[in-house]
Amino acid sequence: MNRIFLDVHALQTVPPSNLNRDDTGAPKTAVYGGVPRARVSSQAWKRATRTHFADEHLLDPSELGVRTKKVVEVVASRITALDASIDDETALRLADETVKAAGLKTEVPKRKADAAKESGATPAPEAKYLVFLSARQLDGLARLAVDGAGDITAHLKDKQNKERVKEIADSRHSVDIALFGRMVADAADYNVDAAVQVAHAISVHRADTESDYYTAVDDENTDEETGAGMIGTVDFNSATLYRYAALSVHQLADNLGQGLREDEPRTEPVRRAVEAFVHSFAASLPTGKINTFGHHTLPDAVVVKLRTTRPISFVAAFEDPIRGDQGGHVREASDRLAAYVPDIERAYGHGDSTLTWVLRVGPNTLKLADLGTESDSLTELVAAVGRAVTDRLEKPA
């Protein structure tokens, strides 16, 4: 298969906010170009992208997965849905045995064990780590457990079922597993190499952390009771962020295999996954402290490039921090990108086979229009990218 890479670049301004906190509660930062920058970790934006798939109904639930320690409870709920005659306690036991047969270690957490002693309820075992399984994989494990409900131990000792349980857990991966990968500490055979790499978003300029001192009034105070009912501080910053992600389309195709539907060509699930990712990465937003700051913004510009060479981040355009002399940062950031991208691609010969799409908002981003085909909406851009990916996949290697 052809090597195909998709680069997604975005410029996004956020007002006072704390999207992604460090261990002290302050916004995460990084030093780049010799000055402190606002930073949002890759993990924060990957989770925002992944949850956006379901929130915006971009993909069918059958094409998505669940990442949880409570895998036994999730499988047990599917068992009772398949066979209502199986009680909850039995379903938990069947699910636990089946999950263990798949090679995933489970145990009852101490907090649950202690609570069960007082309540007399049967505690649900949990995996020792977050387990990422697709809806199809969870359903398959539940069906296998129901098939052996009469004697689950003997059922899972059967050689054919031993092979079946492992095959269920490691086939027909969901789109989010295929995109973001999966690591299982105790069963390396289940690991899935991520098709997506997401960079830490950083501000294109120096960003200093500030503190907001706040007070809250007790509504029941009398006139004689002065002062606040609560006081505190919350840290924040504001920034124009450069965001970047690289998607290995050929790796995505390998991870998806034949996809989740039998009656479609192999390129279709890849196209859907690519379109969902581009849409969600552009439109999603980490929700850290969002009730405090209401930082609901969207990117001022999105640039997508489809390559057959290696991925390229354009973060070096902002190694020299933008000073904001033009009355803000978006215009100069856009101008910097518009100048830097052709130069770096020309120098390394990466431009000839590259397709480029641009979505931009307002006059501050005008120069970015010269980089490629302009789209009027994110929907239009996503559809164009999806068509181009399909065409590239269908070309002989």
Coordinates of C-alpha atoms in Angstrom, one line a residue:
M1 CA 0.0 0.0 0.0
N2 CA 1.1 3.6 -0.7
R3 CA 2.5 5.6 2.2
I4 CA 0.0 8.3 2.8
F5 CA 0.2 11.0 5.5
L6 CA -2.3 13.6 6.5
D7 CA -1.1 16.7 8.3
V8 CA -3.7 18.9 10.1
H9 CA -2.6 22.4 11.3
A10 CA -4.8 24.9 13.2
L11 CA -4.5 28.3 14.6
Q12 CA -6.9 28.8 17.5
T13 CA -7.3 31.7 19.9
V14 CA -8.6 31.0 23.4
P15 CA -9.5 33.8 25.9
P16 CA -8.7 33.6 29.6
S17 CA -8.9 29.9 30.3
N18 CA -7.3 26.8 31.9
L19 CA -7.9 24.1 29.4
N20 CA -5.3 21.7 30.7
R21 CA -4.0 21.8 34.3
D22 CA -0.7 20.7 35.8
D23 CA -0.3 19.1 39.2
T24 CA -0.6 22.5 40.9
G25 CA -3.8 23.4 39.1
A26 CA -2.1 26.0 36.9
P27 CA -2.3 25.9 33.1
K28 CA 0.4 23.7 31.5
T29 CA 3.3 25.6 30.0
A30 CA 6.4 25.0 28.0
V31 CA 9.5 27.0 27.1
Y32 CA 10.0 27.3 23.3
G33 CA 12.1 29.8 21.5
G34 CA 13.5 30.9 24.9
V35 CA 10.1 32.1 26.3
P36 CA 7.3 30.5 28.2
R37 CA 4.4 29.4 26.1
A38 CA 0.9 28.3 26.9
R39 CA 0.6 24.5 26.4
V40 CA -2.3 22.0 26.0
S41 CA -1.1 18.4 26.2
S42 CA -1.6 16.0 23.3
Q43 CA -3.6 13.7 25.7
A44 CA -6.1 16.5 26.5
W45 CA -6.8 17.2 22.8
K46 CA -6.8 13.5 21.8
R47 CA -9.5 12.8 24.4
A48 CA -11.5 15.9 23.2
T49 CA -11.2 14.6 19.7
R50 CA -12.3 11.1 20.6
T51 CA -15.3 12.2 22.6
H52 CA -16.4 14.5 19.8
F53 CA -17.0 11.5 17.6
A54 CA -19.9 10.4 19.7
D55 CA -21.0 13.8 20.9
E56 CA -21.5 15.0 17.3
H57 CA -22.7 11.6 16.0
L58 CA -19.9 11.6 13.4
L59 CA -19.6 7.8 13.6
D60 CA -22.0 5.0 14.4
P61 CA -21.7 3.7 18.0
S62 CA -20.8 0.3 16.6
E63 CA -17.6 1.9 15.1
L64 CA -16.5 3.3 18.5
G65 CA -14.9 1.8 21.6
V66 CA -14.8 2.1 25.3
R67 CA -11.7 2.8 27.4
T68 CA -12.3 1.7 31.0
K69 CA -11.1 -0.3 34.0
K70 CA -14.7 -1.4 34.4
V71 CA -14.6 -3.8 31.5
V72 CA -16.1 -6.6 33.6
E73 CA -19.2 -4.5 34.3
V74 CA -19.5 -3.4 30.7
V75 CA -19.4 -7.0 29.4
A76 CA -21.8 -8.1 32.2
S77 CA -24.3 -5.5 31.1
R78 CA -24.1 -6.8 27.6
I79 CA -24.6 -10.4 28.9
T80 CA -27.9 -9.5 30.6
A81 CA -29.0 -7.6 27.5
L82 CA -28.4 -10.8 25.5
D83 CA -30.1 -13.1 28.0
A84 CA -32.5 -11.6 30.5
S85 CA -32.6 -14.9 32.5
I86 CA -29.1 -14.4 33.7
D87 CA -29.0 -12.4 37.0
D88 CA -26.6 -9.6 37.6
E89 CA -24.3 -11.6 40.0
T90 CA -24.0 -14.5 37.5
A91 CA -23.4 -12.0 34.7
L92 CA -20.5 -10.5 36.6
R93 CA -18.9 -13.9 37.2
L94 CA -19.3 -14.9 33.5
A95 CA -17.9 -11.6 32.4
D96 CA -14.9 -11.8 34.7
E97 CA -14.0 -15.4 33.6
T98 CA -14.3 -14.4 30.0
V99 CA -12.2 -11.2 30.4
K100 CA -9.5 -13.2 32.2
A101 CA -9.6 -15.9 29.4
A102 CA -8.8 -13.1 27.0
G103 CA -5.6 -12.4 28.9
L104 CA -6.7 -9.3 30.8
K105 CA -6.0 -9.3 34.6
T106 CA -8.8 -8.3 36.9
E107 CA -9.2 -7.9 40.7
V108 CA -11.7 -6.4 43.1
P109 CA -10.4 -3.0 44.2
K110 CA -9.9 -2.6 48.0
R111 CA -12.5 0.2 48.2
K112 CA -15.1 -2.0 46.6
A113 CA -14.2 -5.0 48.7
D114 CA -14.5 -2.9 51.9
A115 CA -17.9 -1.5 50.8
A116 CA -19.1 -5.0 50.0
K117 CA -18.4 -6.2 53.5
E118 CA -20.9 -3.7 54.8
S119 CA -23.5 -3.9 52.2
G120 CA -23.3 -7.6 51.4
A121 CA -23.3 -6.9 47.6
T122 CA -21.1 -8.7 45.2
P123 CA -18.3 -6.4 44.2
A124 CA -17.4 -6.1 40.5
P125 CA -13.8 -6.8 39.6
E126 CA -11.9 -4.2 37.6
A127 CA -9.0 -4.4 35.2
K128 CA -5.7 -3.2 36.7
Y129 CA -5.4 -0.7 33.9
L130 CA -7.5 1.1 31.4
V131 CA -8.6 -1.3 28.7
F132 CA -9.7 -0.1 25.3
L133 CA -12.1 -2.4 23.5
S134 CA -14.4 -1.8 20.6
A135 CA -18.2 -2.2 20.8
R136 CA -17.9 -5.3 18.5
Q137 CA -15.2 -6.8 20.8
L138 CA -17.3 -6.2 23.9
D139 CA -20.4 -7.7 22.2
G140 CA -18.4 -10.7 21.0
L141 CA -17.0 -11.4 24.5
A142 CA -20.6 -11.2 25.9
R143 CA -21.9 -13.6 23.3
L144 CA -19.1 -16.1 24.1
A145 CA -19.9 -15.9 27.8
V146 CA -23.6 -16.5 27.2
D147 CA -22.8 -19.5 25.0
G148 CA -20.9 -21.0 27.9
A149 CA -23.2 -19.9 30.7
G150 CA -23.9 -23.5 31.8
D151 CA -20.3 -24.2 32.7
I152 CA -18.1 -21.2 31.8
T153 CA -14.9 -22.8 33.2
A154 CA -15.2 -25.8 30.9
H155 CA -16.4 -23.6 28.0
L156 CA -13.3 -21.4 28.2
K157 CA -11.0 -24.4 28.6
D158 CA -12.1 -25.7 25.2
K159 CA -9.2 -25.2 22.7
Q160 CA -11.5 -23.7 20.1
N161 CA -13.0 -21.2 22.5
K162 CA -9.6 -20.3 23.9
E163 CA -8.6 -19.2 20.4
R164 CA -12.0 -17.6 19.8
V165 CA -11.8 -15.3 22.9
K166 CA -8.4 -14.0 21.9
E167 CA -9.5 -13.5 18.3
I168 CA -12.6 -11.5 19.5
A169 CA -10.5 -9.2 21.6
D170 CA -8.0 -8.5 18.8
S171 CA -10.0 -8.1 15.6
R172 CA -12.5 -5.6 14.1
H173 CA -11.0 -2.7 15.9
S174 CA -13.1 0.4 16.4
V175 CA -12.2 3.6 14.6
D176 CA -10.9 5.3 17.8
I177 CA -8.7 2.3 18.6
A178 CA -7.4 2.3 15.0
L179 CA -6.6 6.0 15.2
F180 CA -5.2 6.4 18.7
G181 CA -3.8 2.9 19.4
R182 CA -4.1 0.5 22.3
M183 CA -1.5 -0.7 24.8
V184 CA -2.2 -3.6 27.1
A185 CA 0.6 -4.1 29.6
D186 CA -0.1 -7.8 30.3
A187 CA -0.9 -8.8 26.8
A188 CA 1.4 -7.2 24.3
D189 CA -0.2 -9.1 21.4
Y190 CA -3.2 -6.9 21.8
N191 CA -1.2 -3.7 21.3
V192 CA -2.3 -1.5 18.4
D193 CA 0.1 1.0 16.9
A194 CA -1.5 4.5 16.8
A195 CA -2.2 5.9 13.4
V196 CA -2.4 9.4 14.8
Q197 CA 0.3 11.6 16.4
V198 CA -0.9 14.7 18.1
A199 CA 1.5 17.4 19.1
H200 CA 1.2 19.5 22.3
A201 CA -0.5 22.7 21.3
I202 CA 1.6 25.7 22.2
S203 CA 1.1 29.5 21.9
V204 CA 2.7 31.3 19.1
H205 CA 3.8 34.0 21.5
R206 CA 5.0 34.4 25.1
A207 CA 2.2 33.6 27.5
D208 CA 2.2 34.4 31.2
T209 CA 0.1 32.7 33.8
E210 CA -2.2 35.0 35.8
S211 CA -4.3 34.4 38.9
D212 CA -8.0 35.3 39.4
Y213 CA -8.9 36.1 43.0
Y214 CA -12.6 35.3 43.5
T215 CA -15.1 35.5 46.4
A216 CA -18.5 33.9 46.9
V217 CA -21.2 35.4 49.0
D218 CA -23.3 33.3 51.4
D219 CA -26.9 34.0 50.4
E220 CA -28.1 33.4 54.0
N221 CA -25.8 36.0 55.5
T222 CA -27.6 38.8 57.5
D223 CA -26.7 42.5 57.2
E224 CA -24.5 42.1 60.3
E225 CA -22.5 39.3 58.7
T226 CA -20.0 40.9 56.4
G227 CA -17.3 39.2 54.3
A228 CA -17.3 36.4 51.8
G229 CA -18.5 32.9 52.4
M230 CA -15.6 31.5 50.4
I231 CA -12.5 33.0 48.7
G232 CA -9.9 31.5 46.5
T233 CA -7.7 31.8 43.4
V234 CA -7.7 30.1 40.0
D235 CA -4.8 30.4 37.5
F236 CA -5.4 31.1 33.8
N237 CA -3.8 32.3 30.6
S238 CA -4.9 33.3 27.2
A239 CA -3.3 32.4 23.9
T240 CA -3.3 31.9 20.2
L241 CA -2.4 28.3 19.8
Y242 CA -0.6 26.4 17.0
R243 CA -2.1 22.9 16.9
Y244 CA -0.8 20.0 14.8
A245 CA -1.6 16.3 14.2
A246 CA -0.2 13.8 11.8
L247 CA -2.3 10.9 10.6
S248 CA -0.7 7.9 8.9
V249 CA -3.5 6.8 6.6
H250 CA -1.8 3.5 5.6
Q251 CA -1.4 2.6 9.3
L252 CA -5.0 3.4 9.8
A253 CA -6.0 1.1 7.0
D254 CA -3.9 -1.7 8.4
N255 CA -5.4 -1.2 11.9
L256 CA -9.0 -1.3 10.5
G257 CA -8.3 -4.3 8.3
Q258 CA -11.5 -5.1 6.5
G259 CA -13.5 -2.6 8.6
L260 CA -16.6 -3.2 10.6
R261 CA -19.0 -3.8 7.8
E262 CA -19.0 -6.8 5.5
D263 CA -20.7 -5.2 2.5
E264 CA -18.4 -2.3 1.7
P265 CA -15.0 -1.8 0.0
R266 CA -12.0 -1.5 2.3
T267 CA -11.5 2.2 1.6
E268 CA -14.9 3.1 3.0
P269 CA -14.1 2.7 6.7
V270 CA -10.8 4.4 6.2
R271 CA -12.5 7.4 4.5
R272 CA -15.1 7.6 7.3
A273 CA -12.4 7.5 10.0
V274 CA -10.3 10.1 8.2
E275 CA -13.2 12.5 7.8
A276 CA -14.3 12.0 11.4
F277 CA -10.8 12.7 12.7
V278 CA -10.2 15.8 10.6
H279 CA -13.6 17.2 11.6
S280 CA -13.2 16.3 15.3
F281 CA -9.6 17.5 15.7
A282 CA -10.5 20.8 14.2
A283 CA -13.8 21.4 16.0
S284 CA -13.2 19.8 19.4
L285 CA -12.1 21.6 22.6
P286 CA -10.8 20.4 25.9
T287 CA -13.2 21.3 28.7
G288 CA -10.9 22.0 31.6
K289 CA -12.4 24.7 33.8
I290 CA -14.9 25.5 31.0
N291 CA -17.7 26.4 33.5
T292 CA -15.3 28.9 35.0
F293 CA -14.1 30.5 31.8
G294 CA -16.5 29.6 29.0
H295 CA -13.7 29.4 26.5
H296 CA -15.8 28.2 23.6
T297 CA -13.8 29.1 20.5
L298 CA -13.1 27.5 17.1
P299 CA -9.9 27.8 15.0
D300 CA -9.4 30.9 12.9
A301 CA -7.6 28.7 10.3
V302 CA -7.2 25.0 9.5
V303 CA -4.7 23.8 6.9
V304 CA -4.8 20.1 5.8
K305 CA -2.1 18.5 3.7
L306 CA -2.1 15.1 2.1
R307 CA 1.4 13.8 1.4
T308 CA 3.2 10.7 0.3
T309 CA 6.4 11.8 2.1
R310 CA 6.9 12.1 5.8
P311 CA 4.8 14.4 8.0
I312 CA 5.9 18.0 8.7
S313 CA 5.0 20.2 11.6
F314 CA 5.2 23.9 10.9
V315 CA 5.8 24.9 14.6
A316 CA 9.3 26.3 13.7
A317 CA 7.5 29.2 12.1
F318 CA 6.9 30.4 15.7
E319 CA 10.3 29.6 17.2
D320 CA 10.7 33.4 17.3
P321 CA 7.7 34.3 19.4
I322 CA 5.2 36.7 17.9
R323 CA 5.2 40.1 19.7
G324 CA 1.7 41.2 18.8
D325 CA 2.8 44.5 17.4
Q326 CA 0.0 44.3 14.8
G327 CA -2.7 44.4 17.5
G328 CA -3.1 40.7 18.2
H329 CA -1.5 37.4 17.2
V330 CA -3.7 35.8 14.5
R331 CA -2.7 38.0 11.6
E332 CA 1.1 37.7 12.2
A333 CA 0.7 33.9 12.9
S334 CA -1.1 33.5 9.6
D335 CA 1.5 35.6 7.7
R336 CA 4.3 33.5 9.3
L337 CA 2.7 30.3 8.2
A338 CA 2.0 31.5 4.7
A339 CA 5.6 32.5 4.3
Y340 CA 7.2 29.5 6.0
V341 CA 5.2 26.6 4.5
P342 CA 6.3 27.1 0.8
D343 CA 9.9 27.7 1.8
I344 CA 10.2 24.5 3.9
E345 CA 8.4 22.4 1.3
R346 CA 10.5 23.8 -1.5
A347 CA 13.8 23.3 0.3
Y348 CA 13.0 19.6 1.0
G349 CA 11.1 18.8 -2.1
H350 CA 7.8 18.0 -0.3
G351 CA 5.5 20.1 -2.3
D352 CA 5.2 18.4 -5.7
S353 CA 2.9 15.5 -4.6
T354 CA 1.2 17.3 -1.8
L355 CA -2.5 18.3 -1.8
T356 CA -3.5 21.2 0.4
W357 CA -6.9 22.5 1.7
V358 CA -7.4 25.7 3.7
L359 CA -10.3 26.8 5.9
R360 CA -10.0 30.3 7.2
V361 CA -12.1 32.9 8.9
G362 CA -11.8 36.7 8.5
P363 CA -9.2 39.1 7.0
N364 CA -6.5 38.3 9.4
T365 CA -6.0 34.9 7.8
L366 CA -6.1 36.1 4.2
K367 CA -2.6 35.2 3.2
L368 CA -3.2 31.5 4.1
A369 CA -5.5 31.3 1.1
D370 CA -2.4 31.1 -1.2
L371 CA -1.4 27.7 0.4
G372 CA -4.0 25.6 -1.3
T373 CA -7.6 25.0 -2.2
E374 CA -9.9 27.1 -0.1
S375 CA -13.0 25.6 1.5
D376 CA -16.1 27.6 2.5
S377 CA -16.9 25.3 5.5
L378 CA -15.4 22.5 7.6
T379 CA -17.9 20.1 6.1
E380 CA -16.7 20.9 2.6
L381 CA -13.0 20.6 3.5
V382 CA -13.6 17.2 5.2
A383 CA -15.5 15.8 2.2
A384 CA -12.7 16.9 -0.1
V385 CA -10.1 15.3 2.1
G386 CA -12.1 12.1 2.2
R387 CA -12.4 11.9 -1.5
A388 CA -8.7 12.5 -2.0
V389 CA -7.8 9.8 0.6
T390 CA -10.0 7.3 -1.2
D391 CA -8.3 8.1 -4.6
R392 CA -4.9 7.7 -3.1
L393 CA -5.8 4.4 -1.5
E394 CA -7.2 3.0 -4.7
K395 CA -4.1 3.8 -6.7
P396 CA -1.7 0.9 -7.2
A397 CA 1.4 1.0 -5.0

